JSON list of C-alpha atoms and ligand atoms in Angstrom, two decimals:
[
{"chain": "A", "resi": 58, "resn": "MET", "atom": "CA", "xyz": [0.01, 0.00, 0.01]},
{"chain": "A", "resi": 59, "resn": "LYS", "atom": "CA", "xyz": [2.93, 2.36, 0.38]},
{"chain": "A", "resi": 60, "resn": "ASP", "atom": "CA", "xyz": [5.79, 2.58, -2.10]},
{"chain": "A", "resi": 61, "resn": "VAL", "atom": "CA", "xyz": [8.96, 2.48, -0.03]},
{"chain": "A", "resi": 62, "resn": "SER", "atom": "CA", "xyz": [11.22, 3.00, -3.09]},
{"chain": "A", "resi": 63, "resn": "ILE", "atom": "CA", "xyz": [10.05, 6.63, -3.63]},
{"chain": "A", "resi": 64, "resn": "ASN", "atom": "CA", "xyz": [12.47, 9.48, -2.93]},
{"chain": "A", "resi": 65, "resn": "VAL", "atom": "CA", "xyz": [15.15, 7.37, -1.23]},
{"chain": "A", "resi": 66, "resn": "SER", "atom": "CA", "xyz": [17.70, 10.16, -1.44]},
{"chain": "A", "resi": 67, "resn": "GLU", "atom": "CA", "xyz": [15.39, 12.60, 0.43]},
{"chain": "A", "resi": 68, "resn": "LYS", "atom": "CA", "xyz": [14.69, 9.91, 3.03]},
{"chain": "A", "resi": 69, "resn": "GLU", "atom": "CA", "xyz": [18.40, 9.47, 3.51]},
{"chain": "A", "resi": 70, "resn": "LEU", "atom": "CA", "xyz": [19.00, 13.20, 3.89]},
{"chain": "A", "resi": 71, "resn": "SER", "atom": "CA", "xyz": [16.33, 13.35, 6.59]},
{"chain": "A", "resi": 72, "resn": "ALA", "atom": "CA", "xyz": [17.68, 10.30, 8.43]},
{"chain": "A", "resi": 73, "resn": "ILE", "atom": "CA", "xyz": [21.17, 11.79, 8.46]},
{"chain": "A", "resi": 74, "resn": "LYS", "atom": "CA", "xyz": [19.94, 15.16, 9.68]},
{"chain": "A", "resi": 75, "resn": "ALA", "atom": "CA", "xyz": [18.11, 13.45, 12.57]},
{"chain": "A", "resi": 76, "resn": "LEU", "atom": "CA", "xyz": [21.48, 12.15, 13.82]},
{"chain": "A", "resi": 77, "resn": "ASP", "atom": "CA", "xyz": [22.17, 15.77, 14.97]},
{"chain": "A", "resi": 78, "resn": "PHE", "atom": "CA", "xyz": [19.63, 15.12, 17.76]},
{"chain": "A", "resi": 79, "resn": "VAL", "atom": "CA", "xyz": [21.66, 12.21, 19.10]},
{"chain": "A", "resi": 80, "resn": "ARG", "atom": "CA", "xyz": [23.89, 14.27, 21.30]},
{"chain": "A", "resi": 81, "resn": "GLY", "atom": "CA", "xyz": [24.07, 13.49, 25.02]},
{"chain": "A", "resi": 82, "resn": "ASN", "atom": "CA", "xyz": [20.78, 11.57, 24.77]},
{"chain": "A", "resi": 83, "resn": "LYS", "atom": "CA", "xyz": [20.68, 8.36, 26.76]},
{"chain": "A", "resi": 84, "resn": "THR", "atom": "CA", "xyz": [17.38, 6.82, 25.64]},
{"chain": "A", "resi": 85, "resn": "ILE", "atom": "CA", "xyz": [15.95, 6.75, 22.12]},
{"chain": "A", "resi": 86, "resn": "GLY", "atom": "CA", "xyz": [12.73, 5.33, 20.70]},
{"chain": "A", "resi": 87, "resn": "LEU", "atom": "CA", "xyz": [13.03, 3.93, 17.20]},
{"chain": "A", "resi": 88, "resn": "GLY", "atom": "CA", "xyz": [10.05, 4.10, 14.85]},
{"chain": "A", "resi": 89, "resn": "THR", "atom": "CA", "xyz": [9.30, 1.85, 11.89]},
{"chain": "A", "resi": 90, "resn": "GLY", "atom": "CA", "xyz": [9.44, 2.03, 8.10]},
{"chain": "A", "resi": 91, "resn": "SER", "atom": "CA", "xyz": [11.91, 2.58, 5.30]},
{"chain": "A", "resi": 92, "resn": "THR", "atom": "CA", "xyz": [13.03, 6.10, 6.42]},
{"chain": "A", "resi": 93, "resn": "THR", "atom": "CA", "xyz": [13.54, 4.94, 10.01]},
{"chain": "A", "resi": 94, "resn": "ALA", "atom": "CA", "xyz": [15.43, 1.88, 8.73]},
{"chain": "A", "resi": 95, "resn": "ILE", "atom": "CA", "xyz": [18.08, 4.24, 7.24]},
{"chain": "A", "resi": 96, "resn": "PHE", "atom": "CA", "xyz": [18.20, 6.19, 10.52]},
{"chain": "A", "resi": 97, "resn": "ILE", "atom": "CA", "xyz": [18.72, 2.94, 12.52]},
{"chain": "A", "resi": 98, "resn": "LYS", "atom": "CA", "xyz": [21.64, 1.86, 10.28]},
{"chain": "A", "resi": 99, "resn": "LYS", "atom": "CA", "xyz": [23.28, 5.31, 10.58]},
{"chain": "A", "resi": 100, "resn": "LEU", "atom": "CA", "xyz": [22.64, 5.41, 14.34]},
{"chain": "A", "resi": 101, "resn": "GLY", "atom": "CA", "xyz": [24.42, 2.05, 14.71]},
{"chain": "A", "resi": 102, "resn": "GLU", "atom": "CA", "xyz": [27.43, 3.46, 12.80]},
{"chain": "A", "resi": 103, "resn": "LYS", "atom": "CA", "xyz": [27.49, 6.63, 14.99]},
{"chain": "A", "resi": 104, "resn": "ILE", "atom": "CA", "xyz": [27.25, 4.61, 18.23]},
{"chain": "A", "resi": 105, "resn": "GLN", "atom": "CA", "xyz": [30.25, 2.44, 17.21]},
{"chain": "A", "resi": 106, "resn": "LYS", "atom": "CA", "xyz": [32.27, 5.37, 15.90]},
{"chain": "A", "resi": 107, "resn": "GLU", "atom": "CA", "xyz": [31.71, 7.68, 18.84]},
{"chain": "A", "resi": 108, "resn": "ASN", "atom": "CA", "xyz": [31.47, 4.90, 21.44]},
{"chain": "A", "resi": 109, "resn": "LEU", "atom": "CA", "xyz": [28.09, 6.31, 22.69]},
{"chain": "A", "resi": 110, "resn": "ASN", "atom": "CA", "xyz": [26.27, 4.90, 25.68]},
{"chain": "A", "resi": 111, "resn": "ILE", "atom": "CA", "xyz": [22.68, 4.77, 24.38]},
{"chain": "A", "resi": 112, "resn": "LEU", "atom": "CA", "xyz": [19.70, 2.58, 25.20]},
{"chain": "A", "resi": 113, "resn": "THR", "atom": "CA", "xyz": [16.90, 2.19, 22.70]},
{"chain": "A", "resi": 114, "resn": "CYS", "atom": "CA", "xyz": [13.46, 0.62, 22.35]},
{"chain": "A", "resi": 115, "resn": "THR", "atom": "CA", "xyz": [11.74, -0.20, 19.09]},
{"chain": "A", "resi": 116, "resn": "THR", "atom": "CA", "xyz": [8.17, 0.04, 17.81]},
{"chain": "A", "resi": 117, "resn": "SER", "atom": "CA", "xyz": [8.13, -3.15, 15.70]},
{"chain": "A", "resi": 118, "resn": "PHE", "atom": "CA", "xyz": [9.84, -6.49, 15.10]},
{"chain": "A", "resi": 119, "resn": "GLN", "atom": "CA", "xyz": [11.20, -4.96, 11.88]},
{"chain": "A", "resi": 120, "resn": "SER", "atom": "CA", "xyz": [13.02, -2.20, 13.80]},
{"chain": "A", "resi": 121, "resn": "PHE", "atom": "CA", "xyz": [14.09, -4.58, 16.53]},
{"chain": "A", "resi": 122, "resn": "LEU", "atom": "CA", "xyz": [15.86, -6.80, 13.95]},
{"chain": "A", "resi": 123, "resn": "LEU", "atom": "CA", "xyz": [17.42, -3.82, 12.23]},
{"chain": "A", "resi": 124, "resn": "ALA", "atom": "CA", "xyz": [18.69, -2.35, 15.49]},
{"chain": "A", "resi": 125, "resn": "LYS", "atom": "CA", "xyz": [20.14, -5.71, 16.54]},
{"chain": "A", "resi": 126, "resn": "GLU", "atom": "CA", "xyz": [21.87, -6.02, 13.19]},
{"chain": "A", "resi": 127, "resn": "ALA", "atom": "CA", "xyz": [23.27, -2.50, 13.58]},
{"chain": "A", "resi": 128, "resn": "GLY", "atom": "CA", "xyz": [24.73, -3.38, 17.02]},
{"chain": "A", "resi": 129, "resn": "ILE", "atom": "CA", "xyz": [22.37, -1.02, 18.90]},
{"chain": "A", "resi": 130, "resn": "PRO", "atom": "CA", "xyz": [21.44, -1.98, 22.45]},
{"chain": "A", "resi": 131, "resn": "VAL", "atom": "CA", "xyz": [17.63, -2.58, 22.48]},
{"chain": "A", "resi": 132, "resn": "TYR", "atom": "CA", "xyz": [15.39, -2.89, 25.54]},
{"chain": "A", "resi": 133, "resn": "PRO", "atom": "CA", "xyz": [11.67, -3.63, 25.72]},
{"chain": "A", "resi": 134, "resn": "VAL", "atom": "CA", "xyz": [9.42, -0.56, 25.59]},
{"chain": "A", "resi": 135, "resn": "SER", "atom": "CA", "xyz": [8.13, -1.59, 28.99]},
{"chain": "A", "resi": 136, "resn": "TYR", "atom": "CA", "xyz": [11.58, -0.93, 30.46]},
{"chain": "A", "resi": 137, "resn": "PHE", "atom": "CA", "xyz": [11.08, 2.88, 30.01]},
{"chain": "A", "resi": 138, "resn": "SER", "atom": "CA", "xyz": [8.57, 5.38, 31.34]},
{"chain": "A", "resi": 139, "resn": "GLU", "atom": "CA", "xyz": [10.00, 8.25, 29.32]},
{"chain": "A", "resi": 140, "resn": "LEU", "atom": "CA", "xyz": [12.55, 8.71, 26.54]},
{"chain": "A", "resi": 141, "resn": "ASP", "atom": "CA", "xyz": [14.96, 11.55, 25.70]},
{"chain": "A", "resi": 142, "resn": "LEU", "atom": "CA", "xyz": [14.33, 11.26, 21.97]},
{"chain": "A", "resi": 143, "resn": "SER", "atom": "CA", "xyz": [12.24, 9.36, 19.42]},
{"chain": "A", "resi": 144, "resn": "VAL", "atom": "CA", "xyz": [12.67, 9.27, 15.64]},
{"chain": "A", "resi": 145, "resn": "ASP", "atom": "CA", "xyz": [10.16, 7.99, 13.14]},
{"chain": "A", "resi": 146, "resn": "GLY", "atom": "CA", "xyz": [8.73, 8.44, 9.62]},
{"chain": "A", "resi": 147, "resn": "ALA", "atom": "CA", "xyz": [5.13, 9.27, 8.60]},
{"chain": "A", "resi": 148, "resn": "ASP", "atom": "CA", "xyz": [2.69, 8.70, 5.76]},
{"chain": "A", "resi": 149, "resn": "GLU", "atom": "CA", "xyz": [1.35, 12.24, 5.80]},
{"chain": "A", "resi": 150, "resn": "VAL", "atom": "CA", "xyz": [2.42, 15.47, 7.53]},
{"chain": "A", "resi": 151, "resn": "ASP", "atom": "CA", "xyz": [0.20, 18.56, 7.54]},
{"chain": "A", "resi": 152, "resn": "PRO", "atom": "CA", "xyz": [1.33, 22.20, 8.12]},
{"chain": "A", "resi": 153, "resn": "ASN", "atom": "CA", "xyz": [0.47, 21.88, 11.82]},
{"chain": "A", "resi": 154, "resn": "PHE", "atom": "CA", "xyz": [2.83, 18.87, 12.23]},
{"chain": "A", "resi": 155, "resn": "GLN", "atom": "CA", "xyz": [-0.17, 16.55, 12.55]},
{"chain": "A", "resi": 156, "resn": "LEU", "atom": "CA", "xyz": [0.51, 13.14, 11.08]},
{"chain": "A", "resi": 157, "resn": "ILE", "atom": "CA", "xyz": [-1.06, 10.03, 9.58]},
{"chain": "A", "resi": 158, "resn": "LYS", "atom": "CA", "xyz": [1.06, 7.01, 10.47]},
{"chain": "A", "resi": 159, "resn": "GLY", "atom": "CA", "xyz": [0.53, 3.24, 10.28]},
{"chain": "A", "resi": 160, "resn": "GLY", "atom": "CA", "xyz": [1.50, 2.47, 6.68]},
{"chain": "A", "resi": 161, "resn": "GLY", "atom": "CA", "xyz": [3.59, -0.31, 8.27]},
{"chain": "A", "resi": 162, "resn": "ALA", "atom": "CA", "xyz": [0.84, -1.20, 10.78]},
{"chain": "A", "resi": 163, "resn": "ALA", "atom": "CA", "xyz": [3.08, -0.28, 13.70]},
{"chain": "A", "resi": 164, "resn": "HIS", "atom": "CA", "xyz": [1.19, 2.86, 14.82]},
{"chain": "A", "resi": 165, "resn": "THR", "atom": "CA", "xyz": [0.05, 1.50, 18.20]},
{"chain": "A", "resi": 166, "resn": "MET", "atom": "CA", "xyz": [3.57, 1.02, 19.52]},
{"chain": "A", "resi": 167, "resn": "GLU", "atom": "CA", "xyz": [4.68, 4.17, 17.72]},
{"chain": "A", "resi": 168, "resn": "LYS", "atom": "CA", "xyz": [2.09, 6.29, 19.52]},
{"chain": "A", "resi": 169, "resn": "ILE", "atom": "CA", "xyz": [3.05, 4.81, 22.89]},
{"chain": "A", "resi": 170, "resn": "VAL", "atom": "CA", "xyz": [6.77, 5.47, 22.28]},
{"chain": "A", "resi": 171, "resn": "HIS", "atom": "CA", "xyz": [6.31, 9.05, 20.92]},
{"chain": "A", "resi": 172, "resn": "SER", "atom": "CA", "xyz": [3.97, 9.90, 23.86]},
{"chain": "A", "resi": 173, "resn": "MET", "atom": "CA", "xyz": [6.88, 9.04, 26.16]},
{"chain": "A", "resi": 174, "resn": "SER", "atom": "CA", "xyz": [9.44, 11.07, 24.25]},
{"chain": "A", "resi": 175, "resn": "LYS", "atom": "CA", "xyz": [10.74, 14.51, 25.32]},
{"chain": "A", "resi": 176, "resn": "THR", "atom": "CA", "xyz": [11.74, 15.23, 21.70]},
{"chain": "A", "resi": 177, "resn": "PHE", "atom": "CA", "xyz": [9.88, 13.49, 18.83]},
{"chain": "A", "resi": 178, "resn": "VAL", "atom": "CA", "xyz": [11.57, 13.96, 15.47]},
{"chain": "A", "resi": 179, "resn": "CYS", "atom": "CA", "xyz": [9.65, 12.98, 12.34]},
{"chain": "A", "resi": 180, "resn": "ILE", "atom": "CA", "xyz": [11.72, 12.20, 9.23]},
{"chain": "A", "resi": 181, "resn": "VAL", "atom": "CA", "xyz": [10.10, 12.25, 5.83]},
{"chain": "A", "resi": 182, "resn": "ASP", "atom": "CA", "xyz": [10.55, 12.95, 2.11]},
{"chain": "A", "resi": 183, "resn": "SER", "atom": "CA", "xyz": [8.62, 15.70, 0.47]},
{"chain": "A", "resi": 184, "resn": "THR", "atom": "CA", "xyz": [5.91, 13.39, -0.95]},
{"chain": "A", "resi": 185, "resn": "LYS", "atom": "CA", "xyz": [4.56, 13.09, 2.64]},
{"chain": "A", "resi": 186, "resn": "GLN", "atom": "CA", "xyz": [3.68, 16.79, 2.90]},
{"chain": "A", "resi": 187, "resn": "VAL", "atom": "CA", "xyz": [-0.06, 17.47, 2.52]},
{"chain": "A", "resi": 188, "resn": "SER", "atom": "CA", "xyz": [-2.19, 20.58, 3.09]},
{"chain": "A", "resi": 189, "resn": "LYS", "atom": "CA", "xyz": [-4.85, 18.50, 4.88]},
{"chain": "A", "resi": 190, "resn": "LEU", "atom": "CA", "xyz": [-4.62, 15.03, 6.54]},
{"chain": "A", "resi": 191, "resn": "GLY", "atom": "CA", "xyz": [-6.36, 12.29, 4.57]},
{"chain": "A", "resi": 192, "resn": "GLU", "atom": "CA", "xyz": [-5.53, 13.90, 1.25]},
{"chain": "A", "resi": 193, "resn": "LYS", "atom": "CA", "xyz": [-3.60, 10.84, -0.01]},
{"chain": "A", "resi": 194, "resn": "PHE", "atom": "CA", "xyz": [-3.53, 8.26, 2.72]},
{"chain": "A", "resi": 195, "resn": "PRO", "atom": "CA", "xyz": [-6.34, 6.44, 4.61]},
{"chain": "A", "resi": 196, "resn": "ILE", "atom": "CA", "xyz": [-6.35, 6.34, 8.41]},
{"chain": "A", "resi": 197, "resn": "PRO", "atom": "CA", "xyz": [-5.05, 3.03, 9.67]},
{"chain": "A", "resi": 198, "resn": "VAL", "atom": "CA", "xyz": [-7.09, 1.69, 12.60]},
{"chain": "A", "resi": 199, "resn": "GLU", "atom": "CA", "xyz": [-5.77, -1.31, 14.59]},
{"chain": "A", "resi": 200, "resn": "ILE", "atom": "CA", "xyz": [-8.65, -3.40, 15.95]},
{"chain": "A", "resi": 201, "resn": "LEU", "atom": "CA", "xyz": [-9.24, -6.57, 17.88]},
{"chain": "A", "resi": 202, "resn": "PRO", "atom": "CA", "xyz": [-10.18, -9.17, 15.22]},
{"chain": "A", "resi": 203, "resn": "GLU", "atom": "CA", "xyz": [-13.42, -10.12, 17.05]},
{"chain": "A", "resi": 204, "resn": "ALA", "atom": "CA", "xyz": [-14.68, -6.50, 16.77]},
{"chain": "A", "resi": 205, "resn": "ILE", "atom": "CA", "xyz": [-14.38, -6.21, 13.00]},
{"chain": "A", "resi": 206, "resn": "SER", "atom": "CA", "xyz": [-18.05, -5.95, 12.21]},
{"chain": "A", "resi": 207, "resn": "SER", "atom": "CA", "xyz": [-19.08, -3.67, 15.03]},
{"chain": "A", "resi": 208, "resn": "VAL", "atom": "CA", "xyz": [-16.10, -1.32, 14.54]},
{"chain": "A", "resi": 209, "resn": "LYS", "atom": "CA", "xyz": [-16.71, -1.13, 10.82]},
{"chain": "A", "resi": 210, "resn": "LYS", "atom": "CA", "xyz": [-20.41, -0.29, 11.44]},
{"chain": "A", "resi": 211, "resn": "GLN", "atom": "CA", "xyz": [-19.51, 2.47, 13.92]},
{"chain": "A", "resi": 212, "resn": "LEU", "atom": "CA", "xyz": [-16.94, 4.00, 11.61]},
{"chain": "A", "resi": 213, "resn": "LEU", "atom": "CA", "xyz": [-19.52, 4.13, 8.77]},
{"chain": "A", "resi": 214, "resn": "GLU", "atom": "CA", "xyz": [-22.06, 5.71, 11.12]},
{"chain": "A", "resi": 215, "resn": "MET", "atom": "CA", "xyz": [-19.40, 8.21, 12.10]},
{"chain": "A", "resi": 216, "resn": "GLY", "atom": "CA", "xyz": [-19.15, 9.30, 8.42]},
{"chain": "A", "resi": 217, "resn": "ALA", "atom": "CA", "xyz": [-16.38, 7.16, 7.02]},
{"chain": "A", "resi": 218, "resn": "ARG", "atom": "CA", "xyz": [-16.56, 7.02, 3.21]},
{"chain": "A", "resi": 219, "resn": "ASP", "atom": "CA", "xyz": [-14.68, 3.75, 2.91]},
{"chain": "A", "resi": 220, "resn": "VAL", "atom": "CA", "xyz": [-13.45, 1.06, 5.33]},
{"chain": "A", "resi": 221, "resn": "GLN", "atom": "CA", "xyz": [-11.07, -1.66, 4.04]},
{"chain": "A", "resi": 222, "resn": "LEU", "atom": "CA", "xyz": [-9.56, -4.55, 5.93]},
{"chain": "A", "resi": 223, "resn": "ARG", "atom": "CA", "xyz": [-5.85, -4.42, 5.11]},
{"chain": "A", "resi": 224, "resn": "MET", "atom": "CA", "xyz": [-4.83, -7.60, 3.26]},
{"chain": "A", "resi": 225, "resn": "ALA", "atom": "CA", "xyz": [-1.47, -9.29, 3.49]},
{"chain": "A", "resi": 226, "resn": "VAL", "atom": "CA", "xyz": [1.02, -9.71, 0.67]},
{"chain": "A", "resi": 227, "resn": "LYS", "atom": "CA", "xyz": [2.69, -13.15, 0.48]},
{"chain": "A", "resi": 228, "resn": "LYS", "atom": "CA", "xyz": [0.17, -14.53, 2.99]},
{"chain": "A", "resi": 229, "resn": "ASP", "atom": "CA", "xyz": [-3.51, -15.35, 2.44]},
{"chain": "A", "resi": 230, "resn": "GLY", "atom": "CA", "xyz": [-5.92, -13.23, 4.43]},
{"chain": "A", "resi": 231, "resn": "PRO", "atom": "CA", "xyz": [-5.52, -10.04, 6.48]},
{"chain": "A", "resi": 232, "resn": "VAL", "atom": "CA", "xyz": [-2.44, -8.31, 7.78]},
{"chain": "A", "resi": 233, "resn": "ILE", "atom": "CA", "xyz": [-1.80, -9.36, 11.35]},
{"chain": "A", "resi": 234, "resn": "THR", "atom": "CA", "xyz": [-0.03, -6.70, 13.39]},
{"chain": "A", "resi": 235, "resn": "ASP", "atom": "CA", "xyz": [2.90, -7.34, 15.77]},
{"chain": "A", "resi": 236, "resn": "ASN", "atom": "CA", "xyz": [0.22, -7.29, 18.48]},
{"chain": "A", "resi": 237, "resn": "GLY", "atom": "CA", "xyz": [-1.92, -9.96, 16.79]},
{"chain": "A", "resi": 238, "resn": "ASN", "atom": "CA", "xyz": [-4.61, -7.63, 15.51]},
{"chain": "A", "resi": 239, "resn": "PHE", "atom": "CA", "xyz": [-6.23, -6.52, 12.28]},
{"chain": "A", "resi": 240, "resn": "VAL", "atom": "CA", "xyz": [-5.90, -3.11, 10.56]},
{"chain": "A", "resi": 241, "resn": "LEU", "atom": "CA", "xyz": [-8.75, -1.23, 8.87]},
{"chain": "A", "resi": 242, "resn": "ASP", "atom": "CA", "xyz": [-7.83, 1.52, 6.39]},
{"chain": "A", "resi": 243, "resn": "VAL", "atom": "CA", "xyz": [-10.46, 4.20, 6.71]},
{"chain": "A", "resi": 244, "resn": "ARG", "atom": "CA", "xyz": [-11.26, 7.20, 4.55]},
{"chain": "A", "resi": 245, "resn": "PHE", "atom": "CA", "xyz": [-13.08, 10.29, 5.84]},
{"chain": "A", "resi": 246, "resn": "ASP", "atom": "CA", "xyz": [-13.67, 13.22, 3.55]},
{"chain": "A", "resi": 247, "resn": "ASN", "atom": "CA", "xyz": [-13.38, 16.17, 5.89]},
{"chain": "A", "resi": 248, "resn": "PHE", "atom": "CA", "xyz": [-12.28, 15.93, 9.45]},
{"chain": "A", "resi": 249, "resn": "ASP", "atom": "CA", "xyz": [-10.76, 17.73, 12.41]},
{"chain": "A", "resi": 250, "resn": "PRO", "atom": "CA", "xyz": [-7.70, 15.52, 13.18]},
{"chain": "A", "resi": 251, "resn": "LYS", "atom": "CA", "xyz": [-7.70, 15.86, 16.96]},
{"chain": "A", "resi": 252, "resn": "ASP", "atom": "CA", "xyz": [-11.46, 15.35, 17.24]},
{"chain": "A", "resi": 253, "resn": "LEU", "atom": "CA", "xyz": [-11.45, 12.28, 14.93]},
{"chain": "A", "resi": 254, "resn": "GLU", "atom": "CA", "xyz": [-8.43, 10.80, 16.70]},
{"chain": "A", "resi": 255, "resn": "ILE", "atom": "CA", "xyz": [-10.33, 10.87, 19.99]},
{"chain": "A", "resi": 256, "resn": "ARG", "atom": "CA", "xyz": [-13.64, 9.67, 18.51]},
{"chain": "A", "resi": 257, "resn": "ILE", "atom": "CA", "xyz": [-12.11, 6.64, 16.70]},
{"chain": "A", "resi": 258, "resn": "LYS", "atom": "CA", "xyz": [-10.16, 5.71, 19.83]},
{"chain": "A", "resi": 259, "resn": "SER", "atom": "CA", "xyz": [-13.43, 5.65, 21.83]},
{"chain": "A", "resi": 260, "resn": "ILE", "atom": "CA", "xyz": [-14.99, 2.83, 19.72]},
{"chain": "A", "resi": 261, "resn": "PRO", "atom": "CA", "xyz": [-14.90, -0.44, 21.68]},
{"chain": "A", "resi": 262, "resn": "GLY", "atom": "CA", "xyz": [-12.50, -2.87, 19.96]},
{"chain": "A", "resi": 263, "resn": "VAL", "atom": "CA", "xyz": [-10.29, -0.15, 18.58]},
{"chain": "A", "resi": 264, "resn": "VAL", "atom": "CA", "xyz": [-6.72, -0.53, 19.88]},
{"chain": "A", "resi": 265, "resn": "GLU", "atom": "CA", "xyz": [-5.27, 2.63, 18.26]},
{"chain": "A", "resi": 266, "resn": "ASN", "atom": "CA", "xyz": [-5.59, 4.77, 15.16]},
{"chain": "A", "resi": 267, "resn": "GLY", "atom": "CA", "xyz": [-2.94, 6.35, 13.00]},
{"chain": "A", "resi": 268, "resn": "ILE", "atom": "CA", "xyz": [-3.83, 10.01, 13.54]},
{"chain": "A", "resi": 269, "resn": "PHE", "atom": "CA", "xyz": [-1.07, 11.71, 15.48]},
{"chain": "A", "resi": 270, "resn": "ALA", "atom": "CA", "xyz": [-2.71, 15.05, 16.35]},
{"chain": "A", "resi": 271, "resn": "ILE", "atom": "CA", "xyz": [-2.35, 14.82, 20.11]},
{"chain": "A", "resi": 272, "resn": "TYR", "atom": "CA", "xyz": [1.25, 13.54, 20.18]},
{"chain": "A", "resi": 273, "resn": "ARG", "atom": "CA", "xyz": [2.68, 15.59, 17.30]},
{"chain": "A", "resi": 274, "resn": "PRO", "atom": "CA", "xyz": [6.39, 15.72, 16.56]},
{"chain": "A", "resi": 275, "resn": "HIS", "atom": "CA", "xyz": [8.45, 18.61, 17.97]},
{"chain": "A", "resi": 276, "resn": "TYR", "atom": "CA", "xyz": [10.52, 18.66, 14.74]},
{"chain": "A", "resi": 277, "resn": "VAL", "atom": "CA", "xyz": [9.85, 17.49, 11.20]},
{"chain": "A", "resi": 278, "resn": "ILE", "atom": "CA", "xyz": [12.76, 16.97, 8.80]},
{"chain": "A", "resi": 279, "resn": "VAL", "atom": "CA", "xyz": [11.70, 17.04, 5.16]},
{"chain": "A", "resi": 280, "resn": "GLY", "atom": "CA", "xyz": [14.38, 15.94, 2.69]},
{"chain": "A", "resi": 281, "resn": "GLY", "atom": "CA", "xyz": [17.09, 17.05, 5.15]},
{"chain": "A", "resi": 282, "resn": "LYS", "atom": "CA", "xyz": [15.48, 20.39, 6.01]},
{"chain": "A", "resi": 283, "resn": "GLU", "atom": "CA", "xyz": [14.66, 20.80, 9.68]},
{"chain": "A", "resi": 284, "resn": "LEU", "atom": "CA", "xyz": [11.40, 22.49, 10.70]},
{"chain": "A", "resi": 285, "resn": "LYS", "atom": "CA", "xyz": [10.51, 23.22, 14.33]},
{"chain": "A", "resi": 286, "resn": "ARG", "atom": "CA", "xyz": [7.00, 23.25, 15.80]},
{"chain": "A", "resi": 287, "resn": "ASP", "atom": "CA", "xyz": [5.73, 26.64, 17.12]},
{"chain": "B", "resi": 544, "resn": "5RP", "atom": "C1", "xyz": [4.83, 2.56, 10.15]},
{"chain": "B", "resi": 544, "resn": "5RP", "atom": "C2", "xyz": [4.79, 3.97, 9.89]},
{"chain": "B", "resi": 544, "resn": "5RP", "atom": "C3", "xyz": [5.88, 4.53, 9.02]},
{"chain": "B", "resi": 544, "resn": "5RP", "atom": "O1", "xyz": [6.64, 5.45, 9.74]},
{"chain": "B", "resi": 544, "resn": "5RP", "atom": "C4", "xyz": [5.29, 5.18, 7.82]},
{"chain": "B", "resi": 544, "resn": "5RP", "atom": "O2", "xyz": [4.50, 4.23, 7.12]},
{"chain": "B", "resi": 544, "resn": "5RP", "atom": "C5", "xyz": [6.35, 5.81, 6.91]},
{"chain": "B", "resi": 544, "resn": "5RP", "atom": "O3", "xyz": [7.10, 4.79, 6.35]},
{"chain": "B", "resi": 544, "resn": "5RP", "atom": "P1", "xyz": [8.26, 5.03, 5.24]},
{"chain": "B", "resi": 544, "resn": "5RP", "atom": "O4", "xyz": [9.38, 5.73, 5.94]},
{"chain": "B", "resi": 544, "resn": "5RP", "atom": "O5", "xyz": [8.58, 3.67, 4.75]},
{"chain": "B", "resi": 544, "resn": "5RP", "atom": "O6", "xyz": [7.62, 5.87, 4.16]},
{"chain": "B", "resi": 544, "resn": "5RP", "atom": "O7", "xyz": [3.96, 4.73, 10.33]},
{"chain": "B", "resi": 544, "resn": "5RP", "atom": "O8", "xyz": [3.65, 2.16, 10.85]}
]
């Protein structure tokens, strides 16, 4: 559903720029996706080169394996109650630094980790910039499998234009998240991000949704250019 091969050079520039934030930080949360994957690799190199004493946690099995491969010390998320820094990609970024995430179905752990972070840095390429959330990307909603019919009904009653169960590639049936759940990709035509984030979250059976309007990044790096939130 997302094309990870787009704008690799801009993703790389953003990942490299985010390394500037790794200075005297002790604890770092690592997001998920192709842009974060570049950051993880470069962070591993920086840790070895500068002999840094850093503890990390990851938001997915993908990032855990990448971090291990890069020689980065990884602890369970449950080990931390707060983090100095977290770095992650996004599927859409609006001018108010509100995000849609979850293209990799890791948004539940990502929201937990970014909510714990003193400095959340979002790294993207310029294709992720939108004037309004939902312009290109649907909202990923992680749900308990048993609740699929009732959640779908409530989303449609709430005004969703389209609700699709995310299907797996190279496996029959739906995508199963790292938490053992399903993902619905939901389209709404016009919405207030913060209001919709809260309303979707209140549906019984919803674990988390991919709107990041409450826990927005403090910095967004677009193709290597750093922007700071007001
Ligand atoms: C995973 C995410 C990713 O951060 C998002 O999909 C962006 O990924 P990429 O850097 O590959 O474009 O939210 O759940």
